[in-house]
XYZ file of C-alpha atoms in Angstrom:
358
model
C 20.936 -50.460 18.718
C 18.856 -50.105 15.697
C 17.006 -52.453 13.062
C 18.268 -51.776 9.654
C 16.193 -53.143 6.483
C 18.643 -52.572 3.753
C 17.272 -52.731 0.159
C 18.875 -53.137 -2.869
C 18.897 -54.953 -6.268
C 20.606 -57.896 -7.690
C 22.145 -58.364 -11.072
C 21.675 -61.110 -13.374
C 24.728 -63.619 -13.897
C 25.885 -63.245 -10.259
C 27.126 -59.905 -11.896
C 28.511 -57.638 -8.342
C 28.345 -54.169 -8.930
C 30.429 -51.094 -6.264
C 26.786 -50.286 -4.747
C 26.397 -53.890 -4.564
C 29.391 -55.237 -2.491
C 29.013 -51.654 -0.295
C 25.250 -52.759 0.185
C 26.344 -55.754 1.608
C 29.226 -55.075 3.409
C 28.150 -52.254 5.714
C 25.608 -54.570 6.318
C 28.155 -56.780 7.840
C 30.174 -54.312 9.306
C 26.093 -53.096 11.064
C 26.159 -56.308 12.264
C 29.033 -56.654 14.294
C 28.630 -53.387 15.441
C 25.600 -54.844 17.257
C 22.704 -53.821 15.246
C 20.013 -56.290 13.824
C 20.135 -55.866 10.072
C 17.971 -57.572 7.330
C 18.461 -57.253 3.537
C 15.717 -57.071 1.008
C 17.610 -58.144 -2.173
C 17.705 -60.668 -5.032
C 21.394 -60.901 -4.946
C 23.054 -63.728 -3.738
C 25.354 -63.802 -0.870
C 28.747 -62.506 -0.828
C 32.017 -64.643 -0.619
C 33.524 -65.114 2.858
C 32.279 -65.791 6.129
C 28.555 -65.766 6.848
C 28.967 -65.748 10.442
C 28.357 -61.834 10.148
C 25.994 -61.465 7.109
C 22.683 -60.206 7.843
C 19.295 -61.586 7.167
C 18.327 -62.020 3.910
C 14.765 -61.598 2.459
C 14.401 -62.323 -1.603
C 10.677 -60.990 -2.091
C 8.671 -58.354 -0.196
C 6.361 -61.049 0.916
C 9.125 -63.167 2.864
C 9.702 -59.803 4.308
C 5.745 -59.812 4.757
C 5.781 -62.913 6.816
C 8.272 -61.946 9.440
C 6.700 -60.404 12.346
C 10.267 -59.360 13.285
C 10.781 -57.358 10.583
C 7.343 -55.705 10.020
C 8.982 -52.414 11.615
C 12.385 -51.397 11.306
C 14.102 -48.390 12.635
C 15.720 -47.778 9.133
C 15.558 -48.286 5.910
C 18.417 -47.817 3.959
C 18.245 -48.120 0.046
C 21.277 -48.488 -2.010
C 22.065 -47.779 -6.212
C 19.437 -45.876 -7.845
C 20.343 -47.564 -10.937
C 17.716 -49.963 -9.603
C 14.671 -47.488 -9.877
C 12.285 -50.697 -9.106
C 14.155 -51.591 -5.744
C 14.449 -48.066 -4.790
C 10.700 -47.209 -4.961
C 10.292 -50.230 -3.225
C 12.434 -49.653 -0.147
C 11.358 -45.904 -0.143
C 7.638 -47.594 -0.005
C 8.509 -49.949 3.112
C 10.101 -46.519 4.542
C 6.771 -44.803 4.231
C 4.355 -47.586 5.463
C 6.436 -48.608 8.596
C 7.824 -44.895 9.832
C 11.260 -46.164 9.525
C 13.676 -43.706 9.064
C 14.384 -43.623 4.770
C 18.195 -43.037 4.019
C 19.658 -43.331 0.433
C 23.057 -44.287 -1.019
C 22.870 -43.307 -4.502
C 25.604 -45.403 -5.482
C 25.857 -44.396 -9.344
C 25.763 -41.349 -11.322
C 22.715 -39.711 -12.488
C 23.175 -40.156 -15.988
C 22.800 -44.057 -15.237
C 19.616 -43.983 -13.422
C 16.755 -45.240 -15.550
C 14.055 -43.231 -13.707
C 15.377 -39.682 -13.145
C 12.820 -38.092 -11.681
C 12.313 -40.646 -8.771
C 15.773 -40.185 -8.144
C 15.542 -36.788 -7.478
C 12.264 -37.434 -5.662
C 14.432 -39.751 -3.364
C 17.149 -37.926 -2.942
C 14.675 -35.064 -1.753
C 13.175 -37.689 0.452
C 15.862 -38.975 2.292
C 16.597 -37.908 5.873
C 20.542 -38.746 4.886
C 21.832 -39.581 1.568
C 25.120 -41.070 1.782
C 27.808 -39.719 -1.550
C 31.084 -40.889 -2.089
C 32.621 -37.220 -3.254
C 32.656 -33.971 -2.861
C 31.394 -33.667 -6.372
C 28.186 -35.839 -6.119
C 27.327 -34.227 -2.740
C 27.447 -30.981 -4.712
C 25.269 -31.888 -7.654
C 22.766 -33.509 -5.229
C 22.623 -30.039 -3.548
C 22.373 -28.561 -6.932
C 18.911 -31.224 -6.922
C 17.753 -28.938 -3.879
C 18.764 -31.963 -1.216
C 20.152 -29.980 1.649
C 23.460 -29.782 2.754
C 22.958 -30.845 6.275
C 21.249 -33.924 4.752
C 24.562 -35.197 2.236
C 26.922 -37.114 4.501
C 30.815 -38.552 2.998
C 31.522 -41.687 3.160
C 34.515 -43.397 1.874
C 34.980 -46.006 -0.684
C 36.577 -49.355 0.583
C 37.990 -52.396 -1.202
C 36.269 -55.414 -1.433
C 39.450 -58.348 -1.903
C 39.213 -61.905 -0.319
C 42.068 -64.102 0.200
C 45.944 -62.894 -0.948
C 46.245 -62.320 -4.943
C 48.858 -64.991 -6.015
C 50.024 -62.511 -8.903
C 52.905 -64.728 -10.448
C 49.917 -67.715 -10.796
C 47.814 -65.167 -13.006
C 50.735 -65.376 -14.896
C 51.564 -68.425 -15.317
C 47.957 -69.566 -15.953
C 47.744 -66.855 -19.057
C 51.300 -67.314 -20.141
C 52.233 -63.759 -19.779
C 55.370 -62.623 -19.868
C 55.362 -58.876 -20.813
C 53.782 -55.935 -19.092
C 49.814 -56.025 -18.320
C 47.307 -53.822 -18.107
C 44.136 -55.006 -16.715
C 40.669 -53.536 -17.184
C 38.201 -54.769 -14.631
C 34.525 -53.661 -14.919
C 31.107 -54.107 -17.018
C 31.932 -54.033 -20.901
C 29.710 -51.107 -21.424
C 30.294 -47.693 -23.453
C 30.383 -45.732 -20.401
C 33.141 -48.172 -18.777
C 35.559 -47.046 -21.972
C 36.206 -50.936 -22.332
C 36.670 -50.005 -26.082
C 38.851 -47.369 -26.035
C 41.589 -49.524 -24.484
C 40.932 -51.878 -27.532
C 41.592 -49.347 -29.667
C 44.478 -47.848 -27.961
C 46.076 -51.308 -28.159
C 48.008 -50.747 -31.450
C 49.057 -47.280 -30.281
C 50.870 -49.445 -27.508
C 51.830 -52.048 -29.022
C 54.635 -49.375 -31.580
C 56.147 -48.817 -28.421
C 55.982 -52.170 -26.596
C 54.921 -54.716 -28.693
C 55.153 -57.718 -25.373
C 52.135 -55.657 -23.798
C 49.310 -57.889 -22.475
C 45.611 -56.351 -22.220
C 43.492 -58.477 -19.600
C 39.680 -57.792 -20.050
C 37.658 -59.059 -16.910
C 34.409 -58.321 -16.229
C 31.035 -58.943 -17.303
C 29.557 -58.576 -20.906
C 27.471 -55.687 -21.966
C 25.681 -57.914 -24.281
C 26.361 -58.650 -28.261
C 27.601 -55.160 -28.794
C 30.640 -55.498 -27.219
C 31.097 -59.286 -28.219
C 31.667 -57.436 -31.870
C 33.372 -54.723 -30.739
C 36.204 -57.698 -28.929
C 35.977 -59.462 -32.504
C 37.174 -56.737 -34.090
C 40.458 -56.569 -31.967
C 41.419 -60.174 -31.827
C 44.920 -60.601 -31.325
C 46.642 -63.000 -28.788
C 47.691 -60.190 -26.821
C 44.297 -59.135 -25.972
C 42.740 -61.808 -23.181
C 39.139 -61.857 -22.265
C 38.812 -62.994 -18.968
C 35.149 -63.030 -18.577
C 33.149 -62.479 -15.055
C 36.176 -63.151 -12.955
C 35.568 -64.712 -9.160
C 36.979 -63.830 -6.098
C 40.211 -65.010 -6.065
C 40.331 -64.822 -9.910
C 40.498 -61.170 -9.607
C 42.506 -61.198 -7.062
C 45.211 -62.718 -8.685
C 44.814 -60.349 -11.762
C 45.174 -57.632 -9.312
C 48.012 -58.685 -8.090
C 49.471 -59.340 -11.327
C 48.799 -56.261 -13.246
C 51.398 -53.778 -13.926
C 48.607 -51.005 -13.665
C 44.451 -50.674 -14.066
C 43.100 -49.186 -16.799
C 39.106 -47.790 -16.468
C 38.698 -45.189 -18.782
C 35.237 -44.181 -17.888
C 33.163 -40.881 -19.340
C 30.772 -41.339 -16.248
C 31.336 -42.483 -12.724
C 30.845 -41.597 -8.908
C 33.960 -43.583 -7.289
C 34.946 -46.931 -8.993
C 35.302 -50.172 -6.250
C 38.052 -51.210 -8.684
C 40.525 -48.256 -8.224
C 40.487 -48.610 -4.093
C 40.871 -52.498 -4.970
C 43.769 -51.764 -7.140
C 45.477 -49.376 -4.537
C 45.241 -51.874 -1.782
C 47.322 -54.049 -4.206
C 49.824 -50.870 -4.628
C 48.660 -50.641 -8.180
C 48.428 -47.262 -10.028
C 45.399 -46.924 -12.053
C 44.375 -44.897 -15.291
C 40.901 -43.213 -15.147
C 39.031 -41.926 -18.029
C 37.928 -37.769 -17.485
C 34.396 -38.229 -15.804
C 33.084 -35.324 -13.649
C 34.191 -35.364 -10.654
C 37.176 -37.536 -11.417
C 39.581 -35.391 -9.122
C 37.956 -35.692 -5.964
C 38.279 -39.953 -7.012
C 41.623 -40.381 -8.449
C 44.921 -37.693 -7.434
C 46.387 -37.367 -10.375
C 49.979 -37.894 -10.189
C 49.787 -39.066 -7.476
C 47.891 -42.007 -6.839
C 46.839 -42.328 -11.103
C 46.626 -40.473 -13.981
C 43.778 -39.063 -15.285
C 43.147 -39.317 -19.410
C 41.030 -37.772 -22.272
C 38.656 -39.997 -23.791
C 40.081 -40.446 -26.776
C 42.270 -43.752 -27.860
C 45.656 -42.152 -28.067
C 45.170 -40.408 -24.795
C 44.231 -43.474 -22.987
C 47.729 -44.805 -25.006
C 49.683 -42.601 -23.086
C 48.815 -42.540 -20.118
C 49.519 -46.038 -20.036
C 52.781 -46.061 -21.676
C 53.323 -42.890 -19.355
C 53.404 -45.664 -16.844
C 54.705 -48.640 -18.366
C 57.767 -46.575 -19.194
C 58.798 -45.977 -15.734
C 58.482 -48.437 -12.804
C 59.755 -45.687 -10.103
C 56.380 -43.947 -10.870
C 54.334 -47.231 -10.913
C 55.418 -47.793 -7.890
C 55.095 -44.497 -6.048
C 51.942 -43.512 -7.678
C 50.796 -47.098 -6.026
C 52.095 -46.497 -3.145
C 50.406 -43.791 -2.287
C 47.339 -45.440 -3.458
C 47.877 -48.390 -0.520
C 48.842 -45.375 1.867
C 44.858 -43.536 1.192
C 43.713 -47.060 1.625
C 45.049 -47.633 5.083
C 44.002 -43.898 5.825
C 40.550 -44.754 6.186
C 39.040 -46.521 3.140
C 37.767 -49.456 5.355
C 33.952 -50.601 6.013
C 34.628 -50.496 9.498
C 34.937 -46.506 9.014
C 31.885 -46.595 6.326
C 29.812 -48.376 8.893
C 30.723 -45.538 11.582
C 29.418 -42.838 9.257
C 26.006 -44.773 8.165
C 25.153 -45.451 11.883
C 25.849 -41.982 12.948
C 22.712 -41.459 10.669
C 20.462 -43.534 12.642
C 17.452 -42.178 15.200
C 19.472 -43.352 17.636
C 22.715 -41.344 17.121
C 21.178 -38.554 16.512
C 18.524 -38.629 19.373
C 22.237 -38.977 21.497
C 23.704 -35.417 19.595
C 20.860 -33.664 20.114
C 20.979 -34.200 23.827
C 24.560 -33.258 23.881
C 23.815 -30.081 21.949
C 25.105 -31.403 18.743
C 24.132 -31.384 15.136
């Protein structure tokens, strides 16, 4: 068994990201696997049972003081949208001799320091990517091939959604569409706003739930520009809060310009829900269209009808869902994500190389 230091960033508010929640739960799933895992993070703790979370350390000098922990096998660095915590856990990597692997976690055009992204990427002995497409443009960085392992994207829902008390609590009646996700440009949190009159022609009852946290004052005027009671702004949902909306939601709408593999859309198939994506590269290797989702052009009306695409017929809500809960149950579990992460450590591979294998 190997000891795992896994480092990553926290955001402020109690804000989770994807990279976040995967950060922590393969940690988990490490642990009761058998390995000793510590995190390095300024997060706080996930919901749910702490029987199997790891160690946590908030500074690098409570990491300092633990003999214990002085010299992991591993370190394993997650989101380089966090360029501080990454040079930090590529750091420990380097003064210990621990093994240095990488989950990028976000898409290049979101990390604030490009150049040590590459640099890490490079660095890496594996670097963990969610698609086909990321692995590619990673080997496009000059990170070899036999260095990019898949992993798969997992859902990260507590408890059973209780869908009809969503509605009940918001008094909706009519179809909904739910966005879930930071209120950022990128996120395409605005062009659902302003594809809300382009619905409304057609189905005026239509309900758009906003959850997720604020981008700042920007999109606190962009939301005040769209009031209307049919627009609801949920704010930073917890667990069982989004849950419920889950659960409740006729379909998700994320129309995002740039992404790697949204937590949301596995969280919405495990519900059965159909989602709507924005076009991001690499958007078909995340979201089937037709068949699990459909895929839109950034524009308003084209979000607009993909949704009323959907809202029009329930036959293919549900079978476009259905196949969504079908690729969950396929393999899009951290049990599985855990697998392919430890088949990365010294140990594994020490194993394949005596069995004459790569």
């Amino acid at each position: 068994m190997s000891r795992v230091l896994t480092v990553f960033a926290g955001y402020p508010n109690s804000e989770t990201t994807g990279g976040l929640r995967m950060a922590w739960r393969t940690a988990a799933a490490l642990v009761r696997r058998g390995h000793e895992v510590a995190v390095l993070t300024d997060s706080a703790r996930p919901p749910g049972s702490s029987d199997d979370l790891p160690v946590r350390f908030r500074t690098r000098e409570q990491l300092g003081a633990s003999p214990d922990w002085r010299r992991p096998d591993v370190v394993h660095v997650y989101d380089l949208a966090s360029a501080e915590y990454a040079a930090l856990g590529y750091e420990l990597a380097r003064e210990s001799g621990a093994e240095f692997l990488l989950t990028p976690a976000s898409a290049p055009g979101t990390w604030p320091d490009h150049r040590l992204g590459r640099r890490l990427c490079g660095a890496a002995r594996a670097v963990f990517t969610l698609t086909p497409s990321e692995a590619a443009l990673l080997a496009d960085f000059g990170v070899p091939t036999s260095r990019i392992r898949h992993i798969p994207q997992a859902p990260d829902l507590i408890g059973a959604g209780d869908g009809a008390a969503f509605l009940d609590r918001h008094s909706v009646t009519g179809p909904l569409v739910l966005f879930l996700g930071r209120r950022i440009p990128s996120k395409g949190y605005h062009l659902l706003l302003e594809a809300a009159p382009l619905i409304w022609r057609a189905l005026p009852e239509t309900v758009l739930a906003f959850g997720g946290p604020s981008g700042g004052r920007a999109d606190q005027s962009v939301f005040a520009r769209h009031r209307d009671e049919r627009i609801l702004d949920l704010g930073l949902l917890d667990e069982s809060g989004k849950h419920d909306a889950l659960a409740a939601c006729d379909l998700l709408c994320l129309p995002s310009c740039a992404d790697v593999f949204p937590l949301v859309f596995a969280e919405a198939w495990s519900c059965g829900k159909p989602v709507v994506s924005g076009r991001f590269a690499g958007v078909e290797d995340v979201v089937r269209a037709d068949v699990d989702g459909l895929v839109c052009d950034l524009t308003a009306g084209d979000v607009a009808a993909a949704v009323l695409r959907l809202l029009h017929s329930e036959d293919l809500r549900t079978d476009l869902g259905a196949a969504g809960l079908t690729r969950i149950r396929d393999g899009m579990n951290w049990p599985h994500v855990a697998a392919v992460v430890e088949n990365a450590f010294p140990g594994a591979r020490d194993g394949r190389a005596q069995r004459g294998e790569r």
